[in-house]
mmCIF file of C-alpha atoms in Angstrom:
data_model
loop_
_atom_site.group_PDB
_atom_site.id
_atom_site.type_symbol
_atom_site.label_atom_id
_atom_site.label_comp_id
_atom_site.label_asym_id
_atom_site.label_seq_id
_atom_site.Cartn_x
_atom_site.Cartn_y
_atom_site.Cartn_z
ATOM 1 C CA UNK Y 164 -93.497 -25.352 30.373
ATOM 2 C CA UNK Y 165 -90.538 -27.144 29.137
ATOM 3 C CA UNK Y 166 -91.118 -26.840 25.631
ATOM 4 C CA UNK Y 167 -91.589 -23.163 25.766
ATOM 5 C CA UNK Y 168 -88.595 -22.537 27.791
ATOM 6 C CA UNK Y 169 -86.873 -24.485 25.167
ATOM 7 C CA UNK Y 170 -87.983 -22.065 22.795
ATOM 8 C CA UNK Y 171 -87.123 -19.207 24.808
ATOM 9 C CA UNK Y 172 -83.434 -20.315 25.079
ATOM 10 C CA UNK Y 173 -83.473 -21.492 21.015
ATOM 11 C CA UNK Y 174 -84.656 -17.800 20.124
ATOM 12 C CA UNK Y 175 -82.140 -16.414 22.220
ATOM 13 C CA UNK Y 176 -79.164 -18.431 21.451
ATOM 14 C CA UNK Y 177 -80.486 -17.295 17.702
ATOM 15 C CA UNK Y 178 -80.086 -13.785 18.915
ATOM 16 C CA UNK Y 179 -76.603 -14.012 20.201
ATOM 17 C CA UNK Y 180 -75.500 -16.091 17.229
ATOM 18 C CA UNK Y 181 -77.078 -12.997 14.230
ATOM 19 C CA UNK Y 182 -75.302 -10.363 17.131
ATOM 20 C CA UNK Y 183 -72.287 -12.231 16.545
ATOM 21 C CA UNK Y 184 -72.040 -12.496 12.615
ATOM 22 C CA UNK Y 185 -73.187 -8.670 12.887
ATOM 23 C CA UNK Y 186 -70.223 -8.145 15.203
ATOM 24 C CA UNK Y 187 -67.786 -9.990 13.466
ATOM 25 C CA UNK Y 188 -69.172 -8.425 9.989
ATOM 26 C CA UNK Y 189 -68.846 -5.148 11.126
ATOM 27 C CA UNK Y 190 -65.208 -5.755 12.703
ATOM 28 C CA UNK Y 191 -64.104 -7.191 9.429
ATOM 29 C CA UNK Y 192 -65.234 -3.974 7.407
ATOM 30 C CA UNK Y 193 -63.186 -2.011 9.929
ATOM 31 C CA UNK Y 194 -60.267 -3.898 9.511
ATOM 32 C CA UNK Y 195 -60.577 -3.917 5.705
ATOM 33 C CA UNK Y 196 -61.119 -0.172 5.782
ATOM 34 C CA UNK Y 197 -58.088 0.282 8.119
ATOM 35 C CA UNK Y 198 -55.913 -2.037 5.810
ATOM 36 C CA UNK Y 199 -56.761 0.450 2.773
ATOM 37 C CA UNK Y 200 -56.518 3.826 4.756
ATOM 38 C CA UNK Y 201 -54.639 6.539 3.407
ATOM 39 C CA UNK Y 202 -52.858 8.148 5.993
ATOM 40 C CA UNK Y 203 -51.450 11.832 4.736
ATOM 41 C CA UNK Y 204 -49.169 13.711 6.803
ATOM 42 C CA UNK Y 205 -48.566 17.694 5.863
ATOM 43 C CA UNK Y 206 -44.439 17.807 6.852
ATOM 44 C CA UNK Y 207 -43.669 21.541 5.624
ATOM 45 C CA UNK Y 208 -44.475 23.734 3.234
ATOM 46 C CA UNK Y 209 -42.730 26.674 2.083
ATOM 47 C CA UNK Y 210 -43.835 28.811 -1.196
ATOM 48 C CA UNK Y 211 -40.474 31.014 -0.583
ATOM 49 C CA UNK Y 212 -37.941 30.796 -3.516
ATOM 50 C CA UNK Y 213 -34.735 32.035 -1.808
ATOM 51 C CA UNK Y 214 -32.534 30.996 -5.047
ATOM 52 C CA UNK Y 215 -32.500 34.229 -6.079
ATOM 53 C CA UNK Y 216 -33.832 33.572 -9.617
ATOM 54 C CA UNK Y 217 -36.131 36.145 -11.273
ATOM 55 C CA UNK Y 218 -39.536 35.270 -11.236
ATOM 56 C CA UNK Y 219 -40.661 34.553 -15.172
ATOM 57 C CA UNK Y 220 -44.065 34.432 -14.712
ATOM 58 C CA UNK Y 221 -44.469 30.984 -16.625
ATOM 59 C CA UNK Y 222 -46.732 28.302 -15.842
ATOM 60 C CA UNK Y 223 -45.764 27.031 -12.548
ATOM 61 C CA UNK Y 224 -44.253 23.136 -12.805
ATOM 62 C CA UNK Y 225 -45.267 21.250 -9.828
ATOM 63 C CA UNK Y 226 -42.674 18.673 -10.157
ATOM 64 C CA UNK Y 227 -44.000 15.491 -7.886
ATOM 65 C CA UNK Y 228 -41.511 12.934 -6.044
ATOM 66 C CA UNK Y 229 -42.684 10.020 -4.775
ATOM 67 C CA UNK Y 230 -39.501 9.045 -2.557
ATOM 68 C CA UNK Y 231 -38.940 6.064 0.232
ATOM 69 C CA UNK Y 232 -36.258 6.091 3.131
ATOM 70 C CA UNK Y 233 -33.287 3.839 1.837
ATOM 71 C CA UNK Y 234 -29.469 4.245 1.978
ATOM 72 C CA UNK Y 235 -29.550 6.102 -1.605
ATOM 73 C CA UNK Y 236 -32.617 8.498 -0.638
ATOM 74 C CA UNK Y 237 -30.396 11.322 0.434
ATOM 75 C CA UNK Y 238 -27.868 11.600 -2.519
ATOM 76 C CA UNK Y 239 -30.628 10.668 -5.430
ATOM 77 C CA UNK Y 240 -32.478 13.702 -3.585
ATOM 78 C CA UNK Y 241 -29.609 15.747 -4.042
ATOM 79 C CA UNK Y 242 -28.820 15.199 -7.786
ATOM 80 C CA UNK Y 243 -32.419 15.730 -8.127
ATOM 81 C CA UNK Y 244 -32.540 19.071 -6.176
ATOM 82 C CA UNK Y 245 -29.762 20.495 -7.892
ATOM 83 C CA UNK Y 246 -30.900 20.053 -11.128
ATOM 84 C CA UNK Y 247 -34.727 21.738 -9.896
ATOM 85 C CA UNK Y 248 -32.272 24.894 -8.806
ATOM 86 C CA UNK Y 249 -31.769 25.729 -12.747
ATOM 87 C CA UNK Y 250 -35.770 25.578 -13.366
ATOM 88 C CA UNK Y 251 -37.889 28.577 -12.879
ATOM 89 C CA UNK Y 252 -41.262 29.012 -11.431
ATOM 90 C CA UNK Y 253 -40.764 25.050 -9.887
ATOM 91 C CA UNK Y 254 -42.673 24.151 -7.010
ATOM 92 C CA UNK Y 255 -41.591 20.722 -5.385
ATOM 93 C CA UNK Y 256 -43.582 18.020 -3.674
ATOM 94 C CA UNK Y 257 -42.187 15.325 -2.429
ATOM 95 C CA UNK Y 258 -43.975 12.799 -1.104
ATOM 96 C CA UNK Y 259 -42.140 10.141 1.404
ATOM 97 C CA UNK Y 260 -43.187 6.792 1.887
ATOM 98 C CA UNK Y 261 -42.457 6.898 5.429
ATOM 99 C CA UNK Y 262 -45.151 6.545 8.503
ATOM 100 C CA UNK Y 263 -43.591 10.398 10.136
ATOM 101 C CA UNK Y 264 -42.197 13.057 8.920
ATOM 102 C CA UNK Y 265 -38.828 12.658 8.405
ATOM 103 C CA UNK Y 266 -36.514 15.656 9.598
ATOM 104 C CA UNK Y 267 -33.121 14.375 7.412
ATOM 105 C CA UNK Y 268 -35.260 15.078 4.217
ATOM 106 C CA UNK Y 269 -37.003 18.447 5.381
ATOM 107 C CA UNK Y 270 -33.392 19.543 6.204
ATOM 108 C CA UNK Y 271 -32.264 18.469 3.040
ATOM 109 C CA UNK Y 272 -35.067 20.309 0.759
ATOM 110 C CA UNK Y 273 -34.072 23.512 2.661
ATOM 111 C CA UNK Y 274 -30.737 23.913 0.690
ATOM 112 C CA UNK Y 275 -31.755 23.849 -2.641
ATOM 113 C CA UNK Y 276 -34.008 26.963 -1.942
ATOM 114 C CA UNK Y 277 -36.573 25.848 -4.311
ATOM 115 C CA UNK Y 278 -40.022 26.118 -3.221
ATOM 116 C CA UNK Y 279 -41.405 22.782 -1.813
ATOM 117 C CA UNK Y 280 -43.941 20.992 0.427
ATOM 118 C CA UNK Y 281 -42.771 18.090 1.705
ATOM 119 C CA UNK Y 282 -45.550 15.081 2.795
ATOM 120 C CA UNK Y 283 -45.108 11.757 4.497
ATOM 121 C CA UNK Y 284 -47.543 9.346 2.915
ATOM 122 C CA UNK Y 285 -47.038 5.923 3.679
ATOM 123 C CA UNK Y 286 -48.221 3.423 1.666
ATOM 124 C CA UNK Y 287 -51.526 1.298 3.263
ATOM 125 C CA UNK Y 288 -50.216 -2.062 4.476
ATOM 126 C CA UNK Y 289 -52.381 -4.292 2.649
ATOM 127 C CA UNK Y 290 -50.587 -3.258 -0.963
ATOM 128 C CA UNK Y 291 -47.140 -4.274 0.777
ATOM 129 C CA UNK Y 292 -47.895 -7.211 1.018
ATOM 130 C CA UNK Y 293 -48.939 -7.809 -2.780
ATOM 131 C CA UNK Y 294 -46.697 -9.725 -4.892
ATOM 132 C CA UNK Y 295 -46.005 -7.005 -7.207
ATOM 133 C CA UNK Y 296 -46.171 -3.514 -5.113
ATOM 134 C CA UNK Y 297 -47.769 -0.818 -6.524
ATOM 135 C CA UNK Y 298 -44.276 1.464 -5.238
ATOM 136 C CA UNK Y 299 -45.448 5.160 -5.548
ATOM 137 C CA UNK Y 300 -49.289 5.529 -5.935
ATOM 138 C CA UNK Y 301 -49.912 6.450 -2.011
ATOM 139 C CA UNK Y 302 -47.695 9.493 -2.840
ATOM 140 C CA UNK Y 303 -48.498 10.544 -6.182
ATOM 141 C CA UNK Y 304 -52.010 10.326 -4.991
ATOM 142 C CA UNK Y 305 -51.522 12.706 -2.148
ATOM 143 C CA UNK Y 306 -49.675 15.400 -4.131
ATOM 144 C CA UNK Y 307 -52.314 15.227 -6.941
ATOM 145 C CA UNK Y 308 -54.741 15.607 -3.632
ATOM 146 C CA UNK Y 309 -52.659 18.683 -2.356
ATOM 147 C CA UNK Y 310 -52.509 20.481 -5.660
ATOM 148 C CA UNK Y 311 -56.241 19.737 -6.152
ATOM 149 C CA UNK Y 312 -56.267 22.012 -3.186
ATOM 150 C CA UNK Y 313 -53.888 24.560 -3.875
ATOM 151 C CA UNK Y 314 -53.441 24.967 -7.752
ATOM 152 C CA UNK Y 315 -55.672 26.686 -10.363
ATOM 153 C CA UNK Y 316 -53.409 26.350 -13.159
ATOM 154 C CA UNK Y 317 -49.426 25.309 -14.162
ATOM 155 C CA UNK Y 318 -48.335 22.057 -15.412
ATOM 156 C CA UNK Y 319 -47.876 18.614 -13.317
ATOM 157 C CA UNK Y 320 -44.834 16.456 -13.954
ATOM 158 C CA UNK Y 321 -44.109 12.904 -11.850
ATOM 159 C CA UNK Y 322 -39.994 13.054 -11.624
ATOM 160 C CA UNK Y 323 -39.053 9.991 -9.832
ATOM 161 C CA UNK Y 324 -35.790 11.203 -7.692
ATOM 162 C CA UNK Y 325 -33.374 8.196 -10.057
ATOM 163 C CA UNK Y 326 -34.184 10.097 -12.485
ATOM 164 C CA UNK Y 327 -32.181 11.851 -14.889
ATOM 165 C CA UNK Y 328 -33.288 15.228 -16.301
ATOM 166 C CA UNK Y 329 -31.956 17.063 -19.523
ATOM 167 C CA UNK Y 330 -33.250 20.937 -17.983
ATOM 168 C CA UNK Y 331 -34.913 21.014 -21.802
ATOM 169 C CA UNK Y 332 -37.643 19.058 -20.690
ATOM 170 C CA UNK Y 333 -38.983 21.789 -18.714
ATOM 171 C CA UNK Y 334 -39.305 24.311 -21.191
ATOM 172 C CA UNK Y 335 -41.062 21.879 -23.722
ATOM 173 C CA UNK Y 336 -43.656 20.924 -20.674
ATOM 174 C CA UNK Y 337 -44.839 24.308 -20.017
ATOM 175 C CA UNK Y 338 -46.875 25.038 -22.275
ATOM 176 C CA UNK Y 339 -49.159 21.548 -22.185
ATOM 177 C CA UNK Y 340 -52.746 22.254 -22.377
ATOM 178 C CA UNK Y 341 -54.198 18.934 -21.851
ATOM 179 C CA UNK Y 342 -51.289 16.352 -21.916
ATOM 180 C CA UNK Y 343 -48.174 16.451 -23.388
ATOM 181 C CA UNK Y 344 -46.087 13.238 -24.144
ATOM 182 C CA UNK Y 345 -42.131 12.338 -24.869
ATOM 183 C CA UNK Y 346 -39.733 9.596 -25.163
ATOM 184 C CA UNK Y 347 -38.514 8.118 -22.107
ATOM 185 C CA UNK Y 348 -34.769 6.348 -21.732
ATOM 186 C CA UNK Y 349 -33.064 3.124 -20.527
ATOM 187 C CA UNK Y 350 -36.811 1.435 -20.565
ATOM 188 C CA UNK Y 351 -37.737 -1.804 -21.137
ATOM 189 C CA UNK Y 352 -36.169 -4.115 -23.498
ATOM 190 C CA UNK Y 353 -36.086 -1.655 -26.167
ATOM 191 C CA UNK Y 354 -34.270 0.544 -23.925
ATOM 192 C CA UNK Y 355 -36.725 3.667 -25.252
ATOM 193 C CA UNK Y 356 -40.642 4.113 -24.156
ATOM 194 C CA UNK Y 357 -42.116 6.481 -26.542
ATOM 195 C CA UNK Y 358 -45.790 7.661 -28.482
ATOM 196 C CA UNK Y 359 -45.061 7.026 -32.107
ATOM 197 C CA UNK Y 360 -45.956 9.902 -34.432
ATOM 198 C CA UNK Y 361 -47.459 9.855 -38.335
ATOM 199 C CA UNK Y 362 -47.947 13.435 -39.918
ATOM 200 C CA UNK Y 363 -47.525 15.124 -36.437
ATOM 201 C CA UNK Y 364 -50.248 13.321 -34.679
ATOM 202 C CA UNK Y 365 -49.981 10.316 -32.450
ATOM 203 C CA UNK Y 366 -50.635 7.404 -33.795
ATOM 204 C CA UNK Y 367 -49.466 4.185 -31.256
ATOM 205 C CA UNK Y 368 -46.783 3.504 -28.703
ATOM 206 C CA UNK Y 369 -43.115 2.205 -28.815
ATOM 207 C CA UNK Y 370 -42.820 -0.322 -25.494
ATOM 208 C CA UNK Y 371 -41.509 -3.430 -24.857
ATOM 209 C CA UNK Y 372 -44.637 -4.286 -22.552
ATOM 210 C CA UNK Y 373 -47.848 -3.171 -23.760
ATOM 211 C CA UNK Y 374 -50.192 -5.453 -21.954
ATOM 212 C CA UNK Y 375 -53.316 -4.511 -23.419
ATOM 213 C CA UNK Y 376 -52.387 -0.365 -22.288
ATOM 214 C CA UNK Y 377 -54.338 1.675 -23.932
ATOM 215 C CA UNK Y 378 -51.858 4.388 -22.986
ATOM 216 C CA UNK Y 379 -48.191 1.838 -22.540
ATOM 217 C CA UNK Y 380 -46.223 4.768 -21.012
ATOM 218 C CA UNK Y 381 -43.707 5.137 -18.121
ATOM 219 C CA UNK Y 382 -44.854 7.966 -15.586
ATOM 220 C CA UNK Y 383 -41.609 9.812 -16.878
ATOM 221 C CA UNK Y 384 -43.205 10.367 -20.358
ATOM 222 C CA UNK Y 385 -46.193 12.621 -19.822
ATOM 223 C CA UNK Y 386 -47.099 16.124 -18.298
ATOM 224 C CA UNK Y 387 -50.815 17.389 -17.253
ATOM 225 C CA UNK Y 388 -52.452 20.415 -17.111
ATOM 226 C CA UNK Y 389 -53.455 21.694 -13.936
ATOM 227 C CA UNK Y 390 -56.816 22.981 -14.883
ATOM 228 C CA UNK Y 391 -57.307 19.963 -17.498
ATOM 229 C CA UNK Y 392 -56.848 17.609 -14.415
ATOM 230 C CA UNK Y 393 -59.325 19.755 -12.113
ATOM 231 C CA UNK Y 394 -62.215 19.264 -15.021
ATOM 232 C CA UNK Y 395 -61.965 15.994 -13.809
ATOM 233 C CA UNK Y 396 -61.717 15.081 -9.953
ATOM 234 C CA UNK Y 397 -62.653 11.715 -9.760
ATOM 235 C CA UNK Y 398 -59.020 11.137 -11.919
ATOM 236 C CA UNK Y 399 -56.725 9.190 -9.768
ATOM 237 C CA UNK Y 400 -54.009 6.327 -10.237
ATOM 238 C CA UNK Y 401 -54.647 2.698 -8.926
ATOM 239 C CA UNK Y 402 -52.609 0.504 -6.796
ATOM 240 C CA UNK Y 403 -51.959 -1.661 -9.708
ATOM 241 C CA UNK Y 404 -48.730 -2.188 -10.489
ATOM 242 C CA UNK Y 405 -47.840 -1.183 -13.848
ATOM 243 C CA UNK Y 406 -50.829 0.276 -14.648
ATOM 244 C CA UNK Y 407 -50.927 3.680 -12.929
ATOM 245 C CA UNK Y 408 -50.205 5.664 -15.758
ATOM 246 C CA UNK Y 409 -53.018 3.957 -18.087
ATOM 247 C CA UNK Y 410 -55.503 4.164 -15.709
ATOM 248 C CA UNK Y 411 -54.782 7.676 -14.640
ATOM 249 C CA UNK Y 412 -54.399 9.008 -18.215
ATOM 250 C CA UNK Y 413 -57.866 6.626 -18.922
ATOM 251 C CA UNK Y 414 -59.316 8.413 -15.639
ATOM 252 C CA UNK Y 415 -58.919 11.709 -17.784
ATOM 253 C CA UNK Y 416 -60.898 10.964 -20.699
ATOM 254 C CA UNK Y 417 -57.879 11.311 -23.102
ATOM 255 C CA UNK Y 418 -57.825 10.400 -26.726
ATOM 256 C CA UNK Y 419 -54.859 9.725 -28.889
ATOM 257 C CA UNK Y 420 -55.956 13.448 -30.613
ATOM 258 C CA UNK Y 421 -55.729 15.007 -27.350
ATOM 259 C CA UNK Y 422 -52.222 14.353 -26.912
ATOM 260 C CA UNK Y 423 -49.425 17.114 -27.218
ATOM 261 C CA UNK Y 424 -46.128 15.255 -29.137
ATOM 262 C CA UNK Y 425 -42.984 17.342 -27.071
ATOM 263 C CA UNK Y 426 -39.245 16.666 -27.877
ATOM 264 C CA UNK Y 427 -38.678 17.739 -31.687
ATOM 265 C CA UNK Y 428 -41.721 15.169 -32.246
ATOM 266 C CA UNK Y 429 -40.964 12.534 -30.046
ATOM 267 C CA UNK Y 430 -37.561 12.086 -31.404
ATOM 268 C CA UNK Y 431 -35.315 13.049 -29.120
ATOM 269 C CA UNK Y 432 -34.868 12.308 -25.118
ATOM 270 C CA UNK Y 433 -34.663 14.381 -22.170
ATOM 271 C CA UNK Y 434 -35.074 11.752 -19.630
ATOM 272 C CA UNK Y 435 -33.690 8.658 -18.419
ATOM 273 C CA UNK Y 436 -34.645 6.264 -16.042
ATOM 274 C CA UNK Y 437 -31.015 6.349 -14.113
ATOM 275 C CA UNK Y 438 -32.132 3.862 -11.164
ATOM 276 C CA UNK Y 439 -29.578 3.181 -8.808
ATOM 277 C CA UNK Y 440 -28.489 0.111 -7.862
ATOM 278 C CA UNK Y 441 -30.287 -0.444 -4.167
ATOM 279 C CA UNK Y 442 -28.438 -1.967 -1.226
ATOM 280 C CA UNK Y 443 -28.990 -2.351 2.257
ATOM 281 C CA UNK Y 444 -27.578 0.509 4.781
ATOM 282 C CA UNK Y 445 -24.466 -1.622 6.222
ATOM 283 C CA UNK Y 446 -23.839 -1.854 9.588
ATOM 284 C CA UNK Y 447 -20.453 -0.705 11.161
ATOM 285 C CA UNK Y 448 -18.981 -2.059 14.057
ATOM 286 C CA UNK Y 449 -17.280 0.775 16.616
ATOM 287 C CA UNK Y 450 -15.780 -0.657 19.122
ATOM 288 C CA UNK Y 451 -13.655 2.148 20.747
ATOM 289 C CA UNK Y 452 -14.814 5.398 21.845
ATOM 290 C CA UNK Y 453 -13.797 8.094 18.736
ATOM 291 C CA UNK Y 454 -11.992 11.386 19.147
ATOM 292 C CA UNK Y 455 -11.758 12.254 15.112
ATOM 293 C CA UNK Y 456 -13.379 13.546 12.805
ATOM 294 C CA UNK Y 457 -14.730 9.920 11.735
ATOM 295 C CA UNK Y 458 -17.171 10.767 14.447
ATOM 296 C CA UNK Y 459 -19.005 13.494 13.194
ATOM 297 C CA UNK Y 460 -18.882 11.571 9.485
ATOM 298 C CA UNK Y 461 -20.614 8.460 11.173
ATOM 299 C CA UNK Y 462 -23.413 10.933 12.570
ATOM 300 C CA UNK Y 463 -23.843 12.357 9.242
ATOM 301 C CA UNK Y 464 -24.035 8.946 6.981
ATOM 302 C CA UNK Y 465 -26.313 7.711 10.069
ATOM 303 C CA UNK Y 466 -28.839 10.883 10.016
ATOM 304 C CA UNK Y 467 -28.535 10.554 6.006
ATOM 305 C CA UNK Y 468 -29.491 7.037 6.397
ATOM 306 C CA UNK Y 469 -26.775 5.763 4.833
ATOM 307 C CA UNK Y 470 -25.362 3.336 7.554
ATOM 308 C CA UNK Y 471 -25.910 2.257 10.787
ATOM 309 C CA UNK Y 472 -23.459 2.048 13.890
ATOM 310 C CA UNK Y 473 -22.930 -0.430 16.138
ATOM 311 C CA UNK Y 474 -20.848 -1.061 19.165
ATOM 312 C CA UNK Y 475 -21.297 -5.065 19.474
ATOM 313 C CA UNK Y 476 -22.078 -6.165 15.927
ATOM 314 C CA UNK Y 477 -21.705 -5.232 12.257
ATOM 315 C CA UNK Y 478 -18.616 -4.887 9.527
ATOM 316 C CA UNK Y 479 -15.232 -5.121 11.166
ATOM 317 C CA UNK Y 480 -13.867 -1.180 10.928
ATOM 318 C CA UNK Y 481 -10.444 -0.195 10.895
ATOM 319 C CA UNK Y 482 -8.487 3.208 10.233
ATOM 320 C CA UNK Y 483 -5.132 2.587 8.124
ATOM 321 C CA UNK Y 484 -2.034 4.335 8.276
ATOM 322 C CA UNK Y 485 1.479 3.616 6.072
ATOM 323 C CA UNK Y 486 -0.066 0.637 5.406
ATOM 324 C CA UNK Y 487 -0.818 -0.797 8.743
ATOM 325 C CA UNK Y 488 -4.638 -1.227 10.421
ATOM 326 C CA UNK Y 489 -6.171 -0.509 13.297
ATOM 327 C CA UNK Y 490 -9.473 -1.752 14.317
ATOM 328 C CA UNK Y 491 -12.797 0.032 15.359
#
């Protein structure tokens, strides 16, 4: 009897022990699969264009933002916005790597009167924690997702909102049929990114890091087709740092004869890379209950995201009159 109830408790401590690595298997799976989940959030959308501009009846831009709450978000937004106001048949996504919806940047896309939709698609926590993050690809990948859904035709352009835009670049893009390329500014150690042209026809790239790219481009420097990109919907960018745009345009089947030279033959520029210098928001110290207008600033530059208050720590505040200080 003893040796079989040996057995009986070896097979069953066997069975717990393959439960177990099944269990813990399983959990690990999960865990992975939650580390890499997308998480998409529609914030608003609005297809109304209240700027009063005619409508042309060009191809439709869909001009895509990937954008991130910092101290600089709000006023990059706005030098961005008011340069979309001049550009006709525009319609704006911007997608914010933030884990809600945030209600500052809704707000804000509501002035320019351009249509927009506005997403919150924060990036999945595993690729923060890479040495290099892949900055951007959660976002562009959800507006290429929402216009998969909602386009049939126009043009898509990534416009990073540091940015600089000469409003030229939108009339050259219009037009692209597959995918159009153009010189790109302050990039790199040459300063320039840029296809290089023989006879009219593309025939290699100007960037200081090519690392084996087939396509060594800056996301600033190309436009797609809508209807070129929905002939192909398994095309997507990777969470590989520096290579997004090579392995999107890749994920498109492109050729070097596919592409569409814009910008008096990739000569001239018509966008910059204009990134602004990033800081922490400060924090101010208030020590004294306010009665001036400095109130209602602080609540502004705090809803903007531009600063934080405090009342028992932070940068020493004062207001200054002839000369003289008085502290916060």
């Amino acid at each position: 009897m003893l040796p079989l109830k040996n057995m009986f408790l070896l097979t069953v401590g066997m069975t717990l022990l393959v439960l177990y690595f099944v269990w813990a298997s399983q959990l690990t799976e999960v865990a992975r699969r939650f580390a890499h989940q997308e998480n998409v959030f529609m914030c608003h959308i609005t297809l109304e264009d209240s700027r009063g501009k005619q409508f042309t009846g060009l191809p439709k831009i869909y001009f895509v933002t990937p954008t991130y709450p910092r101290r600089e978000q709000a006023a990059e937004l706005t030098r961005l916005g008011q340069t979309l106001m001049h550009v006709p048949d525009i319609h704006w996504i911007v997608a914010d790597d933030n884990r809600s919806c945030n209600a500052m940047v809704v707000k804000l896309l509501k002035k320019f009167g351009i249509p927009f939709t506005h997403i919150a698609s924060p990036m999945p926590e595993v690729y923060r924690k890479a040495s290099i993050v892949p900055r951007g690809v959660a976002n562009r990948r959800a507006a290429l997702n929402w216009i998969r859904k909602h386009a049939e035709k126009g043009v898509i352009y990534f416009g990073d909102d540091d940015n600089t835009f000469d409003l030229r670049l939108f009339e050259e893009i219009r037009d692209t049929k597959k995918v159009s390329m153009f010189p790109v500014g302050l990039i790199g150690d040459y300063a320039v990114s840029s296809p290089v042209l023989k006879e009219g026809k593309v025939v290699g790239f100007f960037d200081s890091w090519p690392s084996k790219r087939k396509f060594p481009v800056d996301m600033a420097g190309f436009a797609v087709n809508v209807e070129f990109l929905l002939t192909h919907p398994n095309a997507t960018m990777p969470y590989k740092a520096g290579y997004e745009e090579d392995h999107f345009l890749r994920s498109l089947g492109l050729t070097l004869e596919d592409i569409e030279p814009k910008a008096d033959s990739c000569t001239q520029v018509f966008v910059w890379h204009t990134q602004t210098s990033k800081r922490e928001p400060p924090t101010i110290k208030i020590g004294s209950q306010l009665d001036t207008s400095l109130k209602d600033l602080l609540e502004e530059i705090t809803s903007l995201g531009m600063a934080r208050v405090s009342s028992s720590s932070g940068v020493k505040s004062y207001i200054t009159k002839d000369g003289n200080t008085k502290t916060l």
